Short mmCIF file of C-alpha atoms in Angstrom, two decimals:
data_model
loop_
_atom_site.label_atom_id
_atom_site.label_comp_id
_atom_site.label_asym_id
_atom_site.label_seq_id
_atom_site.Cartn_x
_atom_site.Cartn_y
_atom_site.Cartn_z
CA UNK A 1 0.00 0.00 0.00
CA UNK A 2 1.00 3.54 -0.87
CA UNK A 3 0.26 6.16 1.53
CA UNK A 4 -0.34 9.86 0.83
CA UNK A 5 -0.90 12.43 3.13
CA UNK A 6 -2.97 15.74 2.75
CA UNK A 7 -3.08 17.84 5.43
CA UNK A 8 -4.24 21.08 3.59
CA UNK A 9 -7.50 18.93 1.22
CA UNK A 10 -9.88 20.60 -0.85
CA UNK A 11 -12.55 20.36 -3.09
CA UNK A 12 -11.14 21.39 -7.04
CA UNK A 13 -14.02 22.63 -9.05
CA UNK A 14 -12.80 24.17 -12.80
CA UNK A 15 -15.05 26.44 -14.60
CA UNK A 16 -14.71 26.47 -18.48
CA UNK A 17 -15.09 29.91 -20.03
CA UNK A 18 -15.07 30.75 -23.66
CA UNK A 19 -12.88 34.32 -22.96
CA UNK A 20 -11.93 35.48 -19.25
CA UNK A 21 -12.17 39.20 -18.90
CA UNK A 22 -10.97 41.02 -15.99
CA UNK A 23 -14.41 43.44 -14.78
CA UNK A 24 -16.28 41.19 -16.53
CA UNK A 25 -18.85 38.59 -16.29
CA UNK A 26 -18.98 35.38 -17.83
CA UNK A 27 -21.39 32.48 -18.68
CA UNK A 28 -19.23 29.31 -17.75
CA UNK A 29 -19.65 26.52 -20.34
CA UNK A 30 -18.80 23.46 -18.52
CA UNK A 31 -18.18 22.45 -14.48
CA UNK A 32 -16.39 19.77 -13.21
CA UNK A 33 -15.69 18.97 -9.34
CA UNK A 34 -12.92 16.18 -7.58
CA UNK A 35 -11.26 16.04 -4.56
CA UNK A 36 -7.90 17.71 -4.55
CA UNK A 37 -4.94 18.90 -2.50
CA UNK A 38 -1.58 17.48 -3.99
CA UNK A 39 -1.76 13.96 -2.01
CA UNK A 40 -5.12 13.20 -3.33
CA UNK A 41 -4.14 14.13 -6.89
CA UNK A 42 -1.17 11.88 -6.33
CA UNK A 43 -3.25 9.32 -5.18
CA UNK A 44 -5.95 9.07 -7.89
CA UNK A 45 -3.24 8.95 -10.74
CA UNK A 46 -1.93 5.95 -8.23
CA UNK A 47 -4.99 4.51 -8.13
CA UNK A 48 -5.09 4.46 -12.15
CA UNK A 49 -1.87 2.99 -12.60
CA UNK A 50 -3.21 0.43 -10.70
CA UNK A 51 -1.24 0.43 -7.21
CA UNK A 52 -3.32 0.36 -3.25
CA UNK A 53 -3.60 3.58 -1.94
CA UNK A 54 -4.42 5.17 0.99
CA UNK A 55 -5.56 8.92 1.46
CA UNK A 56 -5.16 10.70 5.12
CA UNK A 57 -5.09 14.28 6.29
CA UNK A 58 -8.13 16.35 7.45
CA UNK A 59 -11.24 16.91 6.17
CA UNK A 60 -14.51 19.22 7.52
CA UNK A 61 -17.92 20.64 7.15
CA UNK A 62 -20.09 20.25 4.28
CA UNK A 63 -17.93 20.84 1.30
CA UNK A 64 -15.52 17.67 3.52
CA UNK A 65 -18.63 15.63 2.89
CA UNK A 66 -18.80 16.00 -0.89
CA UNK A 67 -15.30 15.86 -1.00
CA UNK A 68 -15.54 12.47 0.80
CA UNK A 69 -18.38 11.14 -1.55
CA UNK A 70 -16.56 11.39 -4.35
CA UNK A 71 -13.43 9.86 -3.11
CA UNK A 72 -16.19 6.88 -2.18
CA UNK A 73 -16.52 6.49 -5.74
CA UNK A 74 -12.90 6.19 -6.80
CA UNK A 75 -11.72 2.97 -7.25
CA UNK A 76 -8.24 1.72 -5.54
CA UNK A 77 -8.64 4.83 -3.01
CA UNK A 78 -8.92 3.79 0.63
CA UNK A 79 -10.24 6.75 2.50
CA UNK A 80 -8.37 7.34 6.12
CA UNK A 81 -9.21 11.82 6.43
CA UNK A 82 -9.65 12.47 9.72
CA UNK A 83 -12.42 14.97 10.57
CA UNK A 84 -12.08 18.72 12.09
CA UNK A 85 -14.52 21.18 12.90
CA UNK A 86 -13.26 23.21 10.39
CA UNK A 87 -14.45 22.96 6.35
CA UNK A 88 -12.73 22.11 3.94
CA UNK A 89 -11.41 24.45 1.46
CA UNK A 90 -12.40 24.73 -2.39
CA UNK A 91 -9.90 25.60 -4.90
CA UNK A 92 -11.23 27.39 -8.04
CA UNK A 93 -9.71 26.84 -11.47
CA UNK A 94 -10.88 28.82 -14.41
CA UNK A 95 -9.68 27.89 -18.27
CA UNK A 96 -9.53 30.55 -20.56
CA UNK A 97 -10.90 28.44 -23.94
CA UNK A 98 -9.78 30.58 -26.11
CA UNK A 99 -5.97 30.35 -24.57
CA UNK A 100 -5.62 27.86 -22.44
CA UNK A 101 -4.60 29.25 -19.78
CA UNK A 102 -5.86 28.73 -16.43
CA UNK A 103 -6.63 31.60 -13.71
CA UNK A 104 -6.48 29.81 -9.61
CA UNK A 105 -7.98 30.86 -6.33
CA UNK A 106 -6.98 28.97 -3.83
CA UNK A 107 -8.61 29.30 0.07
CA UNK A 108 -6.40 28.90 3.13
CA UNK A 109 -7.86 25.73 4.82
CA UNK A 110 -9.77 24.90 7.98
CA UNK A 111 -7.97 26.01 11.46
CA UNK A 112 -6.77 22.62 13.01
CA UNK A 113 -6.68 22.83 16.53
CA UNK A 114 -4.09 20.94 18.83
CA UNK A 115 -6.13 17.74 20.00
CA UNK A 116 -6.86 17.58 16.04
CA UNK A 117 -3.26 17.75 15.35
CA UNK A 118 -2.36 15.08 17.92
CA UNK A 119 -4.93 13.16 16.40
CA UNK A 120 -3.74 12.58 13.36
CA UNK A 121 -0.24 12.03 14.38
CA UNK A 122 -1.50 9.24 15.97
CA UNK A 123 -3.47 7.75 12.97
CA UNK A 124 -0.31 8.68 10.44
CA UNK A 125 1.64 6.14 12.60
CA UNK A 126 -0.70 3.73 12.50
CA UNK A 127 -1.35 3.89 9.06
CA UNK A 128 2.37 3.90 8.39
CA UNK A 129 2.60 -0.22 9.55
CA UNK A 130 1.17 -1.22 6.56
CA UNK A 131 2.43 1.29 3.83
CA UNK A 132 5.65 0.35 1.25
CA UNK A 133 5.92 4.28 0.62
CA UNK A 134 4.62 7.52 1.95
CA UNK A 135 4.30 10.90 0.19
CA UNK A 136 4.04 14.27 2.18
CA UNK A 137 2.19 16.73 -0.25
CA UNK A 138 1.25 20.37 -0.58
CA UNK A 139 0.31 23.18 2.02
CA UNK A 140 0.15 23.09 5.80
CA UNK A 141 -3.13 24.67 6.89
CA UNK A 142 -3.44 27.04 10.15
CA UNK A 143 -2.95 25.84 12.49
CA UNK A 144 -0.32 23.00 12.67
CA UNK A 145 3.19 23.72 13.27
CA UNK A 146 5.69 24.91 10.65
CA UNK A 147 7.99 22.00 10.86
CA UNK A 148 5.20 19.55 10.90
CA UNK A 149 6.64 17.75 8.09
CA UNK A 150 9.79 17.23 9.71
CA UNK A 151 7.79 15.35 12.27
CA UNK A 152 6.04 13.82 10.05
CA UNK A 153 9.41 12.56 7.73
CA UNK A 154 11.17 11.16 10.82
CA UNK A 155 7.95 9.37 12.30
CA UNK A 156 8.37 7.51 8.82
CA UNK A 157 12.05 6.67 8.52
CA UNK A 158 11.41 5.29 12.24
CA UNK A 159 9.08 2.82 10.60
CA UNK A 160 11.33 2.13 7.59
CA UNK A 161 9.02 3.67 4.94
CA UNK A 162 10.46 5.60 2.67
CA UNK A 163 9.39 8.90 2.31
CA UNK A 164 8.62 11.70 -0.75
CA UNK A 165 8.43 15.26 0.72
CA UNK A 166 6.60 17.88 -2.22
CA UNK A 167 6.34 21.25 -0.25
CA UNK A 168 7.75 25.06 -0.42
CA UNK A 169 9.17 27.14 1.54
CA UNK A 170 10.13 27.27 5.57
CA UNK A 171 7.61 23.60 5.37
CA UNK A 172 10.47 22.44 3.20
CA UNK A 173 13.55 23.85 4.47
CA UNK A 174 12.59 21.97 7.92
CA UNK A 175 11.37 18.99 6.42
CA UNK A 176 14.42 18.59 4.09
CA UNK A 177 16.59 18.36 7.26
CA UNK A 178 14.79 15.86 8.56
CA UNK A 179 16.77 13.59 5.29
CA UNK A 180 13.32 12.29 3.04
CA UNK A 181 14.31 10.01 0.86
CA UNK A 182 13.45 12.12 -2.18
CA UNK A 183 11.66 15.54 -2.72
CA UNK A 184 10.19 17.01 -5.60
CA UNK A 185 10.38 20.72 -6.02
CA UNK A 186 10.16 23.35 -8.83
CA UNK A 187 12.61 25.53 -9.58
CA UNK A 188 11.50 28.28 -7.94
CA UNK A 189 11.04 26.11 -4.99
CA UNK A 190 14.17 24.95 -5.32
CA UNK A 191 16.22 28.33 -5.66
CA UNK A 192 14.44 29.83 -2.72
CA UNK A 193 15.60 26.26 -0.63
CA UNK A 194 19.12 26.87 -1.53
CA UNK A 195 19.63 30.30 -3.22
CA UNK A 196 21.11 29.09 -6.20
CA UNK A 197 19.25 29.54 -9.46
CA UNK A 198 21.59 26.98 -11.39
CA UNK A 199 19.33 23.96 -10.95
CA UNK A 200 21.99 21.02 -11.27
CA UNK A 201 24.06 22.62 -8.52
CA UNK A 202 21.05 23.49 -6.33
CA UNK A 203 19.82 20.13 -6.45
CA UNK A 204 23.12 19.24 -5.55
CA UNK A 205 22.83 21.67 -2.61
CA UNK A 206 19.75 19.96 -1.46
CA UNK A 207 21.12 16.91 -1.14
CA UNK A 208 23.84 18.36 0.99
CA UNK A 209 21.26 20.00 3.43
CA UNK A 210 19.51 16.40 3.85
CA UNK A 211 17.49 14.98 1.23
CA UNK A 212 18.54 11.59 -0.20
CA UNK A 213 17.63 12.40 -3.41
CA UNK A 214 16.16 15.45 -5.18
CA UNK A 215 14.11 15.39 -8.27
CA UNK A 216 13.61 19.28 -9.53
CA UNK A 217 10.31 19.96 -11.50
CA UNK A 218 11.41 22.28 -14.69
CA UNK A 219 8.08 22.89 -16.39
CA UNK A 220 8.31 22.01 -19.96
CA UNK A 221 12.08 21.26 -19.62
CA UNK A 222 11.29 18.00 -17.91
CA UNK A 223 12.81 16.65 -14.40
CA UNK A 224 16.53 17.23 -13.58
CA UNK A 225 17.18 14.36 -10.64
CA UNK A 226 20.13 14.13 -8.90
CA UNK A 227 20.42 10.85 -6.32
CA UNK A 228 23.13 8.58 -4.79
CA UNK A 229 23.31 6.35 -7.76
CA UNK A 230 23.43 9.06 -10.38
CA UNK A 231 22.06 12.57 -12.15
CA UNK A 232 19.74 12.18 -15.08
CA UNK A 233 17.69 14.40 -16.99
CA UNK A 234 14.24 13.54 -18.72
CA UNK A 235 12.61 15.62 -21.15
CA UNK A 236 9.05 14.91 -22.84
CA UNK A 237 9.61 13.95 -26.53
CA UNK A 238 7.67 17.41 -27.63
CA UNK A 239 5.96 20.41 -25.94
CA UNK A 240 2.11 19.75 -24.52
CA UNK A 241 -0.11 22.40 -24.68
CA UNK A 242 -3.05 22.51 -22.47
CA UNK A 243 -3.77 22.61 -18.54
CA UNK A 244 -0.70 21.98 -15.91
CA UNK A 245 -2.55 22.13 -13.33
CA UNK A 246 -1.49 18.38 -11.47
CA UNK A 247 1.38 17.81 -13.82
CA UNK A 248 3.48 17.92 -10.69
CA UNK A 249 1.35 15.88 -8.63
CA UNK A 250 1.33 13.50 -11.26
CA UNK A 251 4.93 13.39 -11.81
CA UNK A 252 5.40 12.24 -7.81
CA UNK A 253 3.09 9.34 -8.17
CA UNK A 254 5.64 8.43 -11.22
CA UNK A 255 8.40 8.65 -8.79
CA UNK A 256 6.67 6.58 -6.40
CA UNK A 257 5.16 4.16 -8.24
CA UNK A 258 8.90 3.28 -9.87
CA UNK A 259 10.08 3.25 -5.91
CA UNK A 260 7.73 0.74 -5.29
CA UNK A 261 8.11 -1.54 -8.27
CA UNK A 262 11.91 -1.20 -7.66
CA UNK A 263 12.55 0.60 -11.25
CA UNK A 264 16.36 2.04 -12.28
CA UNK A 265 16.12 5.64 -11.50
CA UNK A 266 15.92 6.00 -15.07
CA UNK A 267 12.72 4.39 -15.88
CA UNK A 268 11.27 6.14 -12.90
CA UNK A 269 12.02 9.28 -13.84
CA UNK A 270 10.05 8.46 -17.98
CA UNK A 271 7.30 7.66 -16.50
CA UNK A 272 7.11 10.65 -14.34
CA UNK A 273 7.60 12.90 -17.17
CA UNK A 274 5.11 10.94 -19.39
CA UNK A 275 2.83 11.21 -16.62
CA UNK A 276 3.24 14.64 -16.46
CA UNK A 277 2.95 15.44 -19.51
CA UNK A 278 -0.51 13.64 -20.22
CA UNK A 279 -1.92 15.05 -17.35
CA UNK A 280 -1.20 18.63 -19.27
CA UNK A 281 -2.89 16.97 -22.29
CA UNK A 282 -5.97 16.54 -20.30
CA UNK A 283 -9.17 18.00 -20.83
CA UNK A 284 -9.90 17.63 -17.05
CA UNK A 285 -7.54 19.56 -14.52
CA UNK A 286 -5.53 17.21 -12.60
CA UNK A 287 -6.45 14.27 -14.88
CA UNK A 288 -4.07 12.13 -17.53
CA UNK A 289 -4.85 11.11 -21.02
CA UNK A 290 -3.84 7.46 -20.96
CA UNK A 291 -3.39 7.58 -24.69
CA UNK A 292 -1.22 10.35 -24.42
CA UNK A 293 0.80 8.62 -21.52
CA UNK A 294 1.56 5.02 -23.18
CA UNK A 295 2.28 6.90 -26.62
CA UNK A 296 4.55 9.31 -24.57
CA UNK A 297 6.56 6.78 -22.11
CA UNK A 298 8.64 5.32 -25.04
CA UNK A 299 9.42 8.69 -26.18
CA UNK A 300 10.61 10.76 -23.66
CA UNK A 301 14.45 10.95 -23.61
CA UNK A 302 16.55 10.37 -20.24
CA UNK A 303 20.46 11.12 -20.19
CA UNK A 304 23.08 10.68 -17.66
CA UNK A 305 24.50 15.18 -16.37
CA UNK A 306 28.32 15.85 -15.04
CA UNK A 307 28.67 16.69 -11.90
CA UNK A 308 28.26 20.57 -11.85
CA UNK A 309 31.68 22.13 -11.07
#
């Protein structure tokens, strides 16, 4: 079983618009709604390549509920949220039709209060007996502490599970000295851990504050990884046009999925990038194209870097 944690959940819903218009209205064409938060994105692409997966974090209030339902009907998902008096919060994603582009609004998350916090520290152990991998994903909301993560990556290495760590800023600095086995950031994520803007040697960097291995995120550039066994860049085979919202998220449950299965850093790192790249090619946010991905996977090109001097 994979395990993916979500402290910061929410409810996605896109809007479709033929033209957005700042000071304007608009008569949206098409909504869609799924549970979201970067763990449960991770785990519904798991899910679909066909792997055991378990969701935790928090959840709350009514939009929790319909969050909840439709995890219900996912298949492969095992749902473990833990409930606060809080609600959950909805993220808003609006495409632009006639570009492409896509506008966010993102709210800040339920409070969780300290016997809620405790809670699920509790529950993450538990759940942690039974998992082959964990992945710590996305925003902390108020109320738990900055260096949760940290916690959160050392409760896991206790248990032997290796760990994947995808957050920003002071969440990440902390939690990168706790040593995960890998994280996953951008590159602006990545210069602002380590202040270089160079990404081979601030990947390099990263390992050197504490992370095993670092796999950097560089849009439409692909993934530059650097790890004890190696440095490798992937790049897709061509340039995908369409939605990126996900593309990340789908790129960790690559990277996990080839942890699992015990793939050559390599072949882990093609499938993340394919993954990524049909989940851009999607007409759904945070979806993949399957079509895309299997035509992709053969094609996207992986090759060894130098050391950076």
């Amino acid at each position: 079983m994979i395990l993916t944690v979500t402290l910061n959940t929410a409810l996605d819903i896109t809007y479709r618009v033929r033209a957005l218009k700042p000071h304007a209205s608009h008569r949206v064409s098409e909504v869609t709604e799924r549970p979201g938060g970067k763990g449960l994105n991770v785990a519904r692409v798991l899910a679909a390549l066909g792997h055991e997966v378990t969701v935790t974090g928090f959840t709350g209030g009514a939009t929790g509920r319909v969050l909840q339902d439709h995890l219900t009907a996912t298949p492969g998902i095992v749902d473990a949220l833990l409930p606060v008096a809080g609600a959950t919060r909805r993220t808003i994603a609006v495409v632009d039709e006639q570009t492409g582009d896509t506008t966010q609004l993102n709210e800040p998350g339920p409070a969780v209060a300290p016997p809620e916090w405790s809670a699920f520290q509790e529950a993450y152990e538990d759940l942690l007996a039974s998992a082959d991998a964990v992945a710590l994903c996305g925003s902390l909301p108020p109320g738990v502490p900055v260096g949760a993560y940290a916690g959160l990556v050392r409760t896991a290495r206790a248990a032997g599970v290796p760990v994947l760590l995808d957050t920003s800023g002071e969440p990440l600095r902390r939690g990168v000295a706790a040593r995960p086995d890998i994280i996953k950031p951008n590159a602006e994520e990545l210069a602002e851990l380590t202040g270089s803007h160079e990404p081979l040697r601030a990947t390099q960097d990263a390992r050197r504050r504490g992370a095993r291995a670092v796999v950097a995120s560089l849009g439409t550039d692909g993934l530059l990884a650097t790890a004890p066994e190696g440095r490798w860049r992937a790049v897709p085979p061509t340039r995908v046009h369409g939605n990126p919202t996900g593309a990340g998220d789908s790129a960790v449950a690559g990277l996990l999925s080839g942890l699992v299965e015990h793939l050559p850093w390599p072949d882990r790192l093609a499938r993340a990038v394919a993954l990524s790249a049909a989940t851009v090619a999607a007409p759904v946010a945070g979806e993949f194209d399957r079509g895309a991905y299997e035509e992709l996977l053969g094609r996207v090109a992986v090759t060894g870097v130098a050391h950076a001097a």
